Coordinates of C-alpha atoms and ligand atoms in Angstrom, one line a residue:
X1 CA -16.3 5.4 -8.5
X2 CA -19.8 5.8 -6.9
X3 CA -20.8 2.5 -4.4
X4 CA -24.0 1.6 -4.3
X5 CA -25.2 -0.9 -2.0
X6 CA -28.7 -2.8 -2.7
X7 CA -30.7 -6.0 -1.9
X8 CA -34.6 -7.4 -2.7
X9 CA -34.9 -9.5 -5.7
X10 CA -31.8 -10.3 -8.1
X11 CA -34.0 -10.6 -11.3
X12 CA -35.6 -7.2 -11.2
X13 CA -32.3 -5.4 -11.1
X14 CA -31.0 -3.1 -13.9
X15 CA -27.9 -2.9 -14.9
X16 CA -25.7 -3.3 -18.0
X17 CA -23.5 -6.4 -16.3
X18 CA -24.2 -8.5 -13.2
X19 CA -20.9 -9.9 -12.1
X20 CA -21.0 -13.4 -10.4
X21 CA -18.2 -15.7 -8.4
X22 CA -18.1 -19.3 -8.8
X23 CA -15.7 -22.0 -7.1
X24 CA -13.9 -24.1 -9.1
X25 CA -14.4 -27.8 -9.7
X26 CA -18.4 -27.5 -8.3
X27 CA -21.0 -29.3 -10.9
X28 CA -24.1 -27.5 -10.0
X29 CA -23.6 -23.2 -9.0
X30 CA -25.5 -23.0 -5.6
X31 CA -27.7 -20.8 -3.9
X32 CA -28.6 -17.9 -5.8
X33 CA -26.4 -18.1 -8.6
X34 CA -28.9 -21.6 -8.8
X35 CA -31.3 -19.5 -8.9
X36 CA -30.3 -17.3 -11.4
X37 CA -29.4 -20.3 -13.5
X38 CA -32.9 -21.7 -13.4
X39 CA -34.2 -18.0 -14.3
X40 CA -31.8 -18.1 -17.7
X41 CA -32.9 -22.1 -18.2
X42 CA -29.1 -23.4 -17.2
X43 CA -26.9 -21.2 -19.3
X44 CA -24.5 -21.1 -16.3
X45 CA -24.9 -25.2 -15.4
X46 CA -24.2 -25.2 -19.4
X47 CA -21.1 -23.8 -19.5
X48 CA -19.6 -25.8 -16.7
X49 CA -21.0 -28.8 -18.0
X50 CA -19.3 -28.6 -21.3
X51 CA -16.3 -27.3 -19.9
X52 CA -16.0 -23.7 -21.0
X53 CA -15.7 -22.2 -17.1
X54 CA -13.9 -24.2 -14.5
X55 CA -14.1 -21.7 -12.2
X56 CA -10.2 -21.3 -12.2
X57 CA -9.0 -18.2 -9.9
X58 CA -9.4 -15.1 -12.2
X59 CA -10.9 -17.0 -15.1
X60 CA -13.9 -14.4 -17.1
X61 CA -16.7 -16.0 -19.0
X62 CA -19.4 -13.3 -20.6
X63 CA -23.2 -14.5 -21.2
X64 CA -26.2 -12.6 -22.4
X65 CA -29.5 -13.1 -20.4
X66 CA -32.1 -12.2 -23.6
X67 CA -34.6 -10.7 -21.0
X68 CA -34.6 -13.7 -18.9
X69 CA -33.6 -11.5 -15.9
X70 CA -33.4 -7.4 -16.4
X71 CA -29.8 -7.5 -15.8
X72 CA -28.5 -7.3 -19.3
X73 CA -25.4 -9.3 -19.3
X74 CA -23.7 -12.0 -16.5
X75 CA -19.8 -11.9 -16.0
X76 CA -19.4 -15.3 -14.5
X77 CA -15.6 -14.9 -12.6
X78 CA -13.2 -18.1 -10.9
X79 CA -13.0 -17.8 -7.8
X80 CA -10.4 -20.6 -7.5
X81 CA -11.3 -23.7 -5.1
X82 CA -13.5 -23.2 -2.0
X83 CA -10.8 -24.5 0.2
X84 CA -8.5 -21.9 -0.7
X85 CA -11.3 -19.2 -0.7
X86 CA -9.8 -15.6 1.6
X87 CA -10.1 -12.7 1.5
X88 CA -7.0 -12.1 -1.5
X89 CA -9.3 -14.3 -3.8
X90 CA -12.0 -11.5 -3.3
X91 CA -9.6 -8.6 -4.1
X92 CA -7.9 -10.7 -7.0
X93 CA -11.7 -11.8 -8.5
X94 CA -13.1 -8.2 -8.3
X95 CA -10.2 -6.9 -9.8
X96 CA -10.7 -9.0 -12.4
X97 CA -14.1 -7.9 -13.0
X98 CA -13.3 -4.5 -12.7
X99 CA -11.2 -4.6 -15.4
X100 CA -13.6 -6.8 -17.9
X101 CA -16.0 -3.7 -17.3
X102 CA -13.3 -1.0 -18.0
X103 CA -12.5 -3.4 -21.4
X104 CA -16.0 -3.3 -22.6
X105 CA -16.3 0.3 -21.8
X106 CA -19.6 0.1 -20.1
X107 CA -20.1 2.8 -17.2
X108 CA -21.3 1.1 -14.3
X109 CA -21.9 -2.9 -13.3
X110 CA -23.7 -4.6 -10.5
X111 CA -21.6 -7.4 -8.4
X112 CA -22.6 -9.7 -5.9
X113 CA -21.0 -10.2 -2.6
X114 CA -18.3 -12.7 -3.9
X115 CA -18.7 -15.5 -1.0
X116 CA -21.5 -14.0 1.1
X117 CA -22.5 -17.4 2.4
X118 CA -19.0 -18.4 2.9
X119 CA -18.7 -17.6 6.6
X120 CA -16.1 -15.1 6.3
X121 CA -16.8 -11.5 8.3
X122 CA -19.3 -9.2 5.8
X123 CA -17.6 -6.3 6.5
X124 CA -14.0 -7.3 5.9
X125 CA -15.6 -9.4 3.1
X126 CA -17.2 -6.2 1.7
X127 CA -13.9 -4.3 2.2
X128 CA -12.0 -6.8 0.1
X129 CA -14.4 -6.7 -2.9
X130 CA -13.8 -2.9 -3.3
X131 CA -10.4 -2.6 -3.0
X132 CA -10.4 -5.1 -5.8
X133 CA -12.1 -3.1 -8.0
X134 CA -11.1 0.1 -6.8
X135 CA -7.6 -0.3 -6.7
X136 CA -7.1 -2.5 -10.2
X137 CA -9.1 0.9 -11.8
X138 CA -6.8 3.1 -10.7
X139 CA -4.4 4.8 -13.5
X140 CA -2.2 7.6 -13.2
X141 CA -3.0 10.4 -16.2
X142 CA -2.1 13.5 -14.9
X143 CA 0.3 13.7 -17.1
X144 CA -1.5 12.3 -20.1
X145 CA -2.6 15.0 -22.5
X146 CA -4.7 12.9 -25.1
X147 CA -8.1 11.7 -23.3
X148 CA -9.1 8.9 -26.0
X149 CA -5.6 7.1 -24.7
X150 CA -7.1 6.6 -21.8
X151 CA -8.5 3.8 -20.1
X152 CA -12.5 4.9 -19.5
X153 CA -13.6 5.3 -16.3
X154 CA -16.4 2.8 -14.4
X155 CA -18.6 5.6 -12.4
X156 CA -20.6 3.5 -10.7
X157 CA -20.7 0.0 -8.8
X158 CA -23.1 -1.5 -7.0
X159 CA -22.7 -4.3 -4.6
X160 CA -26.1 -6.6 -4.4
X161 CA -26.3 -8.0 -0.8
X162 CA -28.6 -11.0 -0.6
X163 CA -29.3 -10.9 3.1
X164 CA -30.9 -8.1 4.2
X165 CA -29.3 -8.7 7.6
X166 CA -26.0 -7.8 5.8
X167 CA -26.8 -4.4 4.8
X168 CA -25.8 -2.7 7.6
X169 CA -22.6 -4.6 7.6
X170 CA -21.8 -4.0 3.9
X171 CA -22.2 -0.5 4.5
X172 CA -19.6 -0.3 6.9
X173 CA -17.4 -2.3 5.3
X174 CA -18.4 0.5 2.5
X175 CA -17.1 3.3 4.3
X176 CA -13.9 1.7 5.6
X177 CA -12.8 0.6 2.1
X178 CA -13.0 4.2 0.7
X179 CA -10.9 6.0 3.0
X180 CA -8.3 3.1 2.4
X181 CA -8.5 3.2 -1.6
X182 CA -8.5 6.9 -1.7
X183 CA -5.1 6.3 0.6
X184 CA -3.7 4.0 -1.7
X185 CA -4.5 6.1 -4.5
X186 CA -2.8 8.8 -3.0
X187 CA 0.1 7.4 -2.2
X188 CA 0.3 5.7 -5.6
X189 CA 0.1 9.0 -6.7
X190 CA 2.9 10.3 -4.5
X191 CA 5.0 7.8 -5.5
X192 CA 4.1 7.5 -9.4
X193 CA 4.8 11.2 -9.5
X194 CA 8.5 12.3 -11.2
X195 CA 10.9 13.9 -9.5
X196 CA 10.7 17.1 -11.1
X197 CA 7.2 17.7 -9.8
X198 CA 7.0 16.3 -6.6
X199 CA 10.0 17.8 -4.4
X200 CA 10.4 17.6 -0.9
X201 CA 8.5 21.0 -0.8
X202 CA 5.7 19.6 -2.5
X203 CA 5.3 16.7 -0.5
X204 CA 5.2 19.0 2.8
X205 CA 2.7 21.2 1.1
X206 CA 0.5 17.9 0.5
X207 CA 0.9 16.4 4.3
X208 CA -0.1 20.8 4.7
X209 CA -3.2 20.4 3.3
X210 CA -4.2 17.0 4.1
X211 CA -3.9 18.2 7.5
X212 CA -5.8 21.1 7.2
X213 CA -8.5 19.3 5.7
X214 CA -8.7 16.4 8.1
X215 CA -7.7 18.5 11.4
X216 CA -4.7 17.1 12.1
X217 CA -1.3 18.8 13.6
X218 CA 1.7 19.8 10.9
X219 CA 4.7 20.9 11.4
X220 CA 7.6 21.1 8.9
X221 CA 11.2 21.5 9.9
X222 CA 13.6 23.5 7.6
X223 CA 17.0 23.3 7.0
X224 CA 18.0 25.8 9.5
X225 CA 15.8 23.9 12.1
X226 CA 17.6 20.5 11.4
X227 CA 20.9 22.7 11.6
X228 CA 20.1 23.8 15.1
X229 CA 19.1 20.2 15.8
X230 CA 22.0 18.8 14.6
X231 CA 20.5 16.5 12.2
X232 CA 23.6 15.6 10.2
X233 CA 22.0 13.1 8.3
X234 CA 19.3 14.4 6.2
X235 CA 21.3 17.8 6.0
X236 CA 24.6 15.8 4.4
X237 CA 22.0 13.9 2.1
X238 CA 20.4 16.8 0.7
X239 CA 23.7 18.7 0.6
X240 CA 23.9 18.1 -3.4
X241 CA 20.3 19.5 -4.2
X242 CA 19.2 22.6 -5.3
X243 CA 16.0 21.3 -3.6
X244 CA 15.6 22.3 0.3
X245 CA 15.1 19.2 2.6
X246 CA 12.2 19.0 4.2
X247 CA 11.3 17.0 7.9
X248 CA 7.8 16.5 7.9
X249 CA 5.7 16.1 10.9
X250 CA 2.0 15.1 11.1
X251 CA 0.0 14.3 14.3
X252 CA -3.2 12.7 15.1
X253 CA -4.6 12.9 18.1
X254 CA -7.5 10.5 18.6
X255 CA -6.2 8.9 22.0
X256 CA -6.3 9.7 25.6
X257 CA -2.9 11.0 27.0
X258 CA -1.3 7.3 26.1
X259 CA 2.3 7.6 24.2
X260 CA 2.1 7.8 20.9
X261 CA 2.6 5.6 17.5
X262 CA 5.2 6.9 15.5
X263 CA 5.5 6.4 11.5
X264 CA 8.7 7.2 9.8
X265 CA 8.6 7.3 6.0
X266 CA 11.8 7.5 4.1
X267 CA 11.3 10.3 1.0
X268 CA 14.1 10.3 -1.1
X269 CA 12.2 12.4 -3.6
X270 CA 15.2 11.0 -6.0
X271 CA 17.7 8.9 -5.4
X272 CA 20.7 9.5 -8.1
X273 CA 23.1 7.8 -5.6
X274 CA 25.0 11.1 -5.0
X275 CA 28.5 10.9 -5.3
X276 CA 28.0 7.2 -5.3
X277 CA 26.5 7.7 -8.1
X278 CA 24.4 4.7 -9.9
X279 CA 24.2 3.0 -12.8
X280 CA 21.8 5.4 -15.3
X281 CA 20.3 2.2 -16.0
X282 CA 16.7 2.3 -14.8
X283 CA 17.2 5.3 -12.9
X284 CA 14.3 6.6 -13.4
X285 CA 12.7 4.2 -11.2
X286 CA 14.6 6.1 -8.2
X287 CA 11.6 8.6 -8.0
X288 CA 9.6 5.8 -6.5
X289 CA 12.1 6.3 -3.4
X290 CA 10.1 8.4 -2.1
X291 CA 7.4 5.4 -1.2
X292 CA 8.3 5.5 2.1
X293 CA 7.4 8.5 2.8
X294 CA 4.2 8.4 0.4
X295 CA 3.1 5.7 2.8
X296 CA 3.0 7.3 5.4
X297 CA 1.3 10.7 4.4
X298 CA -1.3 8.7 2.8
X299 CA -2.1 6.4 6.7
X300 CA -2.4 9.6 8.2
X301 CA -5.4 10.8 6.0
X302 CA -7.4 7.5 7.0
X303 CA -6.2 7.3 10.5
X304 CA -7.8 10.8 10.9
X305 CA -11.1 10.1 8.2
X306 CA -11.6 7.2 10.6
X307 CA -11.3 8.5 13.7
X308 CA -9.2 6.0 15.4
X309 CA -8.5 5.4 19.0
X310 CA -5.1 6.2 18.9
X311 CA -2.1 8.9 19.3
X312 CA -0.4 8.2 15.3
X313 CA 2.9 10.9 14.6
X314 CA 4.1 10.8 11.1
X315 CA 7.7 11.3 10.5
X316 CA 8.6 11.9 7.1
X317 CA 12.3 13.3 6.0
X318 CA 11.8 14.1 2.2
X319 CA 14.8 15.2 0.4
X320 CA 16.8 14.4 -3.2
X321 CA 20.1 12.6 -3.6
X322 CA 22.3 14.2 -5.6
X323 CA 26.2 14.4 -6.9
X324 CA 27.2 18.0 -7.1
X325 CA 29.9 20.2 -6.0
X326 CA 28.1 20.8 -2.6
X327 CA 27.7 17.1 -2.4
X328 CA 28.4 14.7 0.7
X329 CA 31.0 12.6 0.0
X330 CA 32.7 8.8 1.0
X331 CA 34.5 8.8 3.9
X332 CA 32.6 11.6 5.6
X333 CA 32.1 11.4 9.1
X334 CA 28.5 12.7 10.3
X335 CA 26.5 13.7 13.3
X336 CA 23.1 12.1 13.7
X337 CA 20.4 14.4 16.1
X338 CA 20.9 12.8 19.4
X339 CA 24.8 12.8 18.7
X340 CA 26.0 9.2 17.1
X341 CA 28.2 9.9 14.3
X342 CA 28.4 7.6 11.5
X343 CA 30.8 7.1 8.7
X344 CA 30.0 7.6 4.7
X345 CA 31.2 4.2 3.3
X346 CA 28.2 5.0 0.4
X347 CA 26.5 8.1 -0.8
X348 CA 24.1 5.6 -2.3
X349 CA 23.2 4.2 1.6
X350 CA 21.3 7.2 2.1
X351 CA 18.0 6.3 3.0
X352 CA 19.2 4.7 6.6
X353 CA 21.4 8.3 6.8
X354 CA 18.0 10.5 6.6
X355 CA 15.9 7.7 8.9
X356 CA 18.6 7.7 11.6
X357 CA 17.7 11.4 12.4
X358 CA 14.0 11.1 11.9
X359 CA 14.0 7.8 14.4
X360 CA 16.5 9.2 17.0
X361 CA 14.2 12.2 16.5
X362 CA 11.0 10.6 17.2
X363 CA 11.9 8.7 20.5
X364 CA 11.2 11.9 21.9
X365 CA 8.1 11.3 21.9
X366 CA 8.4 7.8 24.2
X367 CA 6.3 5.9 21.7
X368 CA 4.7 3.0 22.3
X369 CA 6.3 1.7 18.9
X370 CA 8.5 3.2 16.3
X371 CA 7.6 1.7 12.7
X372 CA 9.9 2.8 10.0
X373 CA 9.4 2.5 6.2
X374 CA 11.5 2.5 3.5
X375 CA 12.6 1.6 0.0
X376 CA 15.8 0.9 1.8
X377 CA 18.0 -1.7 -0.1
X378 CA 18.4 -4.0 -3.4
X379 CA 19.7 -6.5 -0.7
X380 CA 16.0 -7.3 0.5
X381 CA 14.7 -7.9 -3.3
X382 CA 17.7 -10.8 -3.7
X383 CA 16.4 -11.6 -0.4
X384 CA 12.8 -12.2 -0.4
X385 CA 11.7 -11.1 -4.5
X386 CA 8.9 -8.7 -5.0
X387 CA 6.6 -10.8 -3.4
X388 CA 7.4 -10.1 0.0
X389 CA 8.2 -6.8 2.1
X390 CA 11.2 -7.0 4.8
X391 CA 10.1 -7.1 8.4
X392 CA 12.8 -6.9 11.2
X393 CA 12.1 -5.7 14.5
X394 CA 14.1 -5.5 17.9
X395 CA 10.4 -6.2 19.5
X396 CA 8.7 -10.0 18.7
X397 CA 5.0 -9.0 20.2
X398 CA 4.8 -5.9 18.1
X399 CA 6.8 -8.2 14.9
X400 CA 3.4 -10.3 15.5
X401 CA 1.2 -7.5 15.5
X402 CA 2.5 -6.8 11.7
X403 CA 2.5 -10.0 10.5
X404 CA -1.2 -10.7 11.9
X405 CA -2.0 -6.9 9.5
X406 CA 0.0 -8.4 6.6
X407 CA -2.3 -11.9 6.7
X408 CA -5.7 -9.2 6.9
X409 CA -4.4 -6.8 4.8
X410 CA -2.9 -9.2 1.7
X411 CA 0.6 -7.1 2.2
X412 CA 3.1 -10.0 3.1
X413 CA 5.8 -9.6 5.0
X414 CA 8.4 -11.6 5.9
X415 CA 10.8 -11.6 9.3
X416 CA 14.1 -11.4 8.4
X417 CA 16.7 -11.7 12.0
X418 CA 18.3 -8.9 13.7
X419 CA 21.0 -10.8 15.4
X420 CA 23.9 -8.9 17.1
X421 CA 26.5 -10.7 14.8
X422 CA 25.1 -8.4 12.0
X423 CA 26.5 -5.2 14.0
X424 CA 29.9 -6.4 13.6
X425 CA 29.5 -5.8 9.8
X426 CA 28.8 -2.2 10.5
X427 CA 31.5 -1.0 12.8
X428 CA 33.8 1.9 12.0
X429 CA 37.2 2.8 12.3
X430 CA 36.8 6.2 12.6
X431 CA 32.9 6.8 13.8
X432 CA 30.4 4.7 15.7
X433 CA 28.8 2.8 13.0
X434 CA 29.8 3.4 9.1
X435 CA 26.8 3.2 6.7
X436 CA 27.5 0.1 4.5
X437 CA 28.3 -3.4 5.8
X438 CA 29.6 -5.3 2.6
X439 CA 27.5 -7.4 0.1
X440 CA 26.4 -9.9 2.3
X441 CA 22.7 -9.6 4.4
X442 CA 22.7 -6.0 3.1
X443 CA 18.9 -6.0 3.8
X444 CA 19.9 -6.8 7.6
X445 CA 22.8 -4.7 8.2
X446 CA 21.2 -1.5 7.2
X447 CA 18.2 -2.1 9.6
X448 CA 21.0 -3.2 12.5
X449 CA 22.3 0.5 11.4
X450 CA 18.8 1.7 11.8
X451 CA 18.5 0.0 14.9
X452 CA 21.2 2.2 16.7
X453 CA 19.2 5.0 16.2
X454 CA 16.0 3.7 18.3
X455 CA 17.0 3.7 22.0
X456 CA 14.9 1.0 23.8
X457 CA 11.5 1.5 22.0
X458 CA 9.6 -1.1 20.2
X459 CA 10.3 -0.9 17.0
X460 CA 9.7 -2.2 13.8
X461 CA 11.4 -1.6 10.1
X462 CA 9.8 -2.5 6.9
X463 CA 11.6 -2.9 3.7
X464 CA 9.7 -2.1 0.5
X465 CA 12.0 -1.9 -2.0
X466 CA 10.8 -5.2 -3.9
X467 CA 6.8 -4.1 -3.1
X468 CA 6.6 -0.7 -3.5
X469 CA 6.3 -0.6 -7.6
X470 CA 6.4 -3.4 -10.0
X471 CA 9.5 -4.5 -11.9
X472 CA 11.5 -6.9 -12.9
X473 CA 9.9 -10.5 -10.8
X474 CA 6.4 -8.9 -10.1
X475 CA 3.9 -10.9 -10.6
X476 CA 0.2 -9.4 -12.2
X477 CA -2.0 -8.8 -9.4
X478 CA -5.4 -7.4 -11.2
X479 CA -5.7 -4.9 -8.3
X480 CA -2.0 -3.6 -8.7
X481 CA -1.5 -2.2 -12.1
X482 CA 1.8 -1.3 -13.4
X483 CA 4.1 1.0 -11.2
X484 CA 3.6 2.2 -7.6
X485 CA 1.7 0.0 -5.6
X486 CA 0.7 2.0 -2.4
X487 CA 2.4 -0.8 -0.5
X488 CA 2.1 -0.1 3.4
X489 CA -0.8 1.6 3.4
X490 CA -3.3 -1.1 3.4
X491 CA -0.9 -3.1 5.8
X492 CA -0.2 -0.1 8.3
X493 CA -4.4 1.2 8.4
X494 CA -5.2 -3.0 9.1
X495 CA -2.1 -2.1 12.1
X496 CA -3.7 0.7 13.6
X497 CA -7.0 0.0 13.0
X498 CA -6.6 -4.0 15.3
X499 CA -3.9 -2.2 17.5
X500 CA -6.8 -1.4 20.2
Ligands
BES601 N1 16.9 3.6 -2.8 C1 17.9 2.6 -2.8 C2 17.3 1.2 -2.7 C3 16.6 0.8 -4.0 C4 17.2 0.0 -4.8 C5 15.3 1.2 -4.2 C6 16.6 -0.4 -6.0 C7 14.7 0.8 -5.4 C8 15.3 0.0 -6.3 C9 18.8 2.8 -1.6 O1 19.1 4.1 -1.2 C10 20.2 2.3 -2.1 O2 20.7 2.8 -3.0 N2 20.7 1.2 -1.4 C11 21.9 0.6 -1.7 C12 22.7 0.3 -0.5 C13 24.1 -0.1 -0.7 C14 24.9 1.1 -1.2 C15 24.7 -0.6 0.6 C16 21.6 -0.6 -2.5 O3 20.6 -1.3 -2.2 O4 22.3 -0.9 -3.5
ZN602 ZN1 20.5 5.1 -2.5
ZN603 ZN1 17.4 5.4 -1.7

């Protein structure tokens, strides 16, 4: 969709819909939404008056002007109460439009600033209101032959700032919010993407060219590489493929000599269980373990497309989980790069088995903080429900740091504890930790697996299993249509982007 940005006078601007935000529970609209209801003789007072828009969160109300301004329809939109105005109302509201536009089919619509007198930063303000629309648009067709099943697409938006002081504020927030929604969208896409089409090879051929294009450093490790590195994890995991394993490795260098950031994505490009194998109940939705891993491709883009301060390395080990003949198996003892060796209580626990290599692996680097992402466990969606991603870290300052880019960002999180008691779940008779801790705090005993794996850096683990698409528990958002969400992104650019 094409941004516009534009100011000067309200009533002289063409467009097919003007898109408006009101608070609930307010008599009289005020400021220039006043004004506009003088210009149409108080067709907006009217319909609060007789009770037909409260001004509920989400909550659509379409008028016709008849000439009375050159904007040719008004999409009056709830913005909930004043007091509970932020910057997820914004997203939520423009979402909401978006989608009333994409309903009636029209092309392009003109918005304004949803709260531009509120008081909260324009920029971040102006970022919100696109993602909304931007990311509630977004629909995965690539594989949808038949056009007229589609939903239309809006080409063009434009954002009507009513102080010209704000321009040069709007525009920024402009540019920002484009190289985040095209990173969601990509990693939507990733992640939306079956199985049989996206492969571990094709993911490294994506982080290829996204590296190309935005000069950054790639590197991909084979199987023979991870043999000579010993990385019995993601070589036992991919053991049952016909699919080659792939270890992924993007840098962006936009720091002085400082240590890096490192970002590990967990790509299980499917995740059948393996020998452990799962129900085939909703396994289909096991191609969205690869989210991870999406994620993280997708922050690298915008980290480079904005430049940022910073030293960023992605880590991403993409491979398929399969039963087969070649398969790993219980009760197999491996060798993690760096040497720990870990007992197979589950084939199915294979996420933390591919992770432990790519984290032991990245402390190489002497990072200033390891962040680790994953679609790692049902345990965390009993836990916390879809509303909430898994935070556990062995590092409270940098814990803070995520939670302050989850508030920004709308991505909650929540902290779940890392106490040693949990390592007792997770000893082995045979190897130094075993893989699977029993039933109970299964969310925290495969991050206190993880955490063996980290040496003494900083690190953080997010669990997205309950965030990363929607299912059973999810909750509508207008900006988050039906599968993957492109969870992580948003949080992990609003990371980077306060970390200096
Ligand atoms: N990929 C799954 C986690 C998952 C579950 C993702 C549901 C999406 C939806 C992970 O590899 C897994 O299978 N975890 C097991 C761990 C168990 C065997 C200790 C789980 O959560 O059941
Ligand atoms: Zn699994
Ligand atoms: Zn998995």
């Amino acid at each position: 969709m094409e941004i516009i940005i534009e100011s000067g006078k309200i009533e002289e601007k063409i467009t097919e819909l003007l898109s408006l935000g009101l608070f609930e529970g307010e008599k009289e609209p005020t400021g220039i939404i006043r004004y506009i209801d003088t210009l149409l003789d108080g067709a907006i007072s009217d319909t609060i008056k007789n009770g037909d828009f409260t001004g509920e969160l989400n909550q659509t109300l379409l008028l016709y002007t008849h000439n009375k301004i050159k904007s040719r329809r008004l999409l009056l939109v709830g913005l909930g109460k004043r007091e509970d105005f932020n910057l997820e109302t914004v997203r939520s509201a423009s979402g909401k439009a978006a989608l009333q536009v994409r309903n009636m089919s029209l092309s392009s619509y003109m918005t304004l600033l949803y709260g531009e007198d509120f008081g909260l930063p324009i920029e971040t303000l102006t970022q919100a209101l696109i993602e909304g629309a931007e990311l509630a648009l977004y629909s995965f067709n690539r594989f949808k032959t038949e056009k007229e099943k589609m939903p239309k697409e809006v080409k063009e938006l434009t954002i009507f700032v009513q102080k010209n002081d704000n321009i040069a504020l709007v525009q920024k927030g402009l540019t920002v919010a484009k190289i985040v929604c095209n990173a969601t969208k990509l990693a939507r896409d990733l992640s939306n993407s079956p199985s049989n089409d996206v492969t571990p090879q094709a993911l490294a051929e994506v982080a290829k060219s996204i590296a190309e294009r935005y000069s950054l450093e790639c590197k991909v490790l084979e199987r023979s590489d991870m043999e000579k590195l010993g990385m019995g994890g993601i070589l036992a995991v991919s053991s049952g493929s016909q699919q080659p394993p792939k270890l992924i490795i993007m840098k962006y260098k936009g720091g002085k000599e400082s240590s890096p950031i490192v970002l590990v994505g967990k790509a299980v490009t499917f995740d059948s269980g393996g020998i452990s194998i799962k129900p085939s109940e909703k396994m289909e939705e096991m191609k969205y373990d690869k989210s991870g891993g999406a994620a993280v491709i997708a922050t690298m883009q915008a980290i480079a497309e904005l430049r940022l301060p910073l030293n960023v390395i992605g880590i991403i080990p993409a491979t398929e989980n399969l039963p087969s003949g070649s398969a790993y198996k219980p009760g197999d003892v491996l060798r993690h790069y760096g040497g720990k060796t870990s007992e197979v209580i589950s084939t199915d626990a294979e996420g933390r088995l591919i992770l432990a290599d790519a984290i032991a692996y990245s402390t190489n680097y002497k990072p200033q903080a390891i962040i680790d992402i994953a679609t790692l466990t049902g345990a965390c969606v009993v836990a916390l429900g879809t509303h909430a991603s898994g935070m556990i870290t062995n590092d409270q300052n940098l814990g803070k740091k995520v939670i302050d880019a989850a508030e920004l960002s709308g991505e909650k999180v929540w902290q779940l504890p890392l106490w040693k008691e949990y390592s007792e779940q997770i000893k082995s008779e045979i190897a130094d930790v075993k893989n699977v801790g029993g039933r109970a705090g299964g969310a925290i005993t495969a991050a206190a697996f993880l955490s063996k794996f980290v040496g003494n850096c900083p690190w953080v683990h997010l669990d997205i299993t309950g965030t990363a698409y929607t299912q059973e528990g999810s909750i509508e958002k207008t900006y988050i249509p039906k599968g993957a969400t492109g969870v992580g992104v948003r949080l992990l650019i609003q990371l980077l982007r306060n970390w200096s």
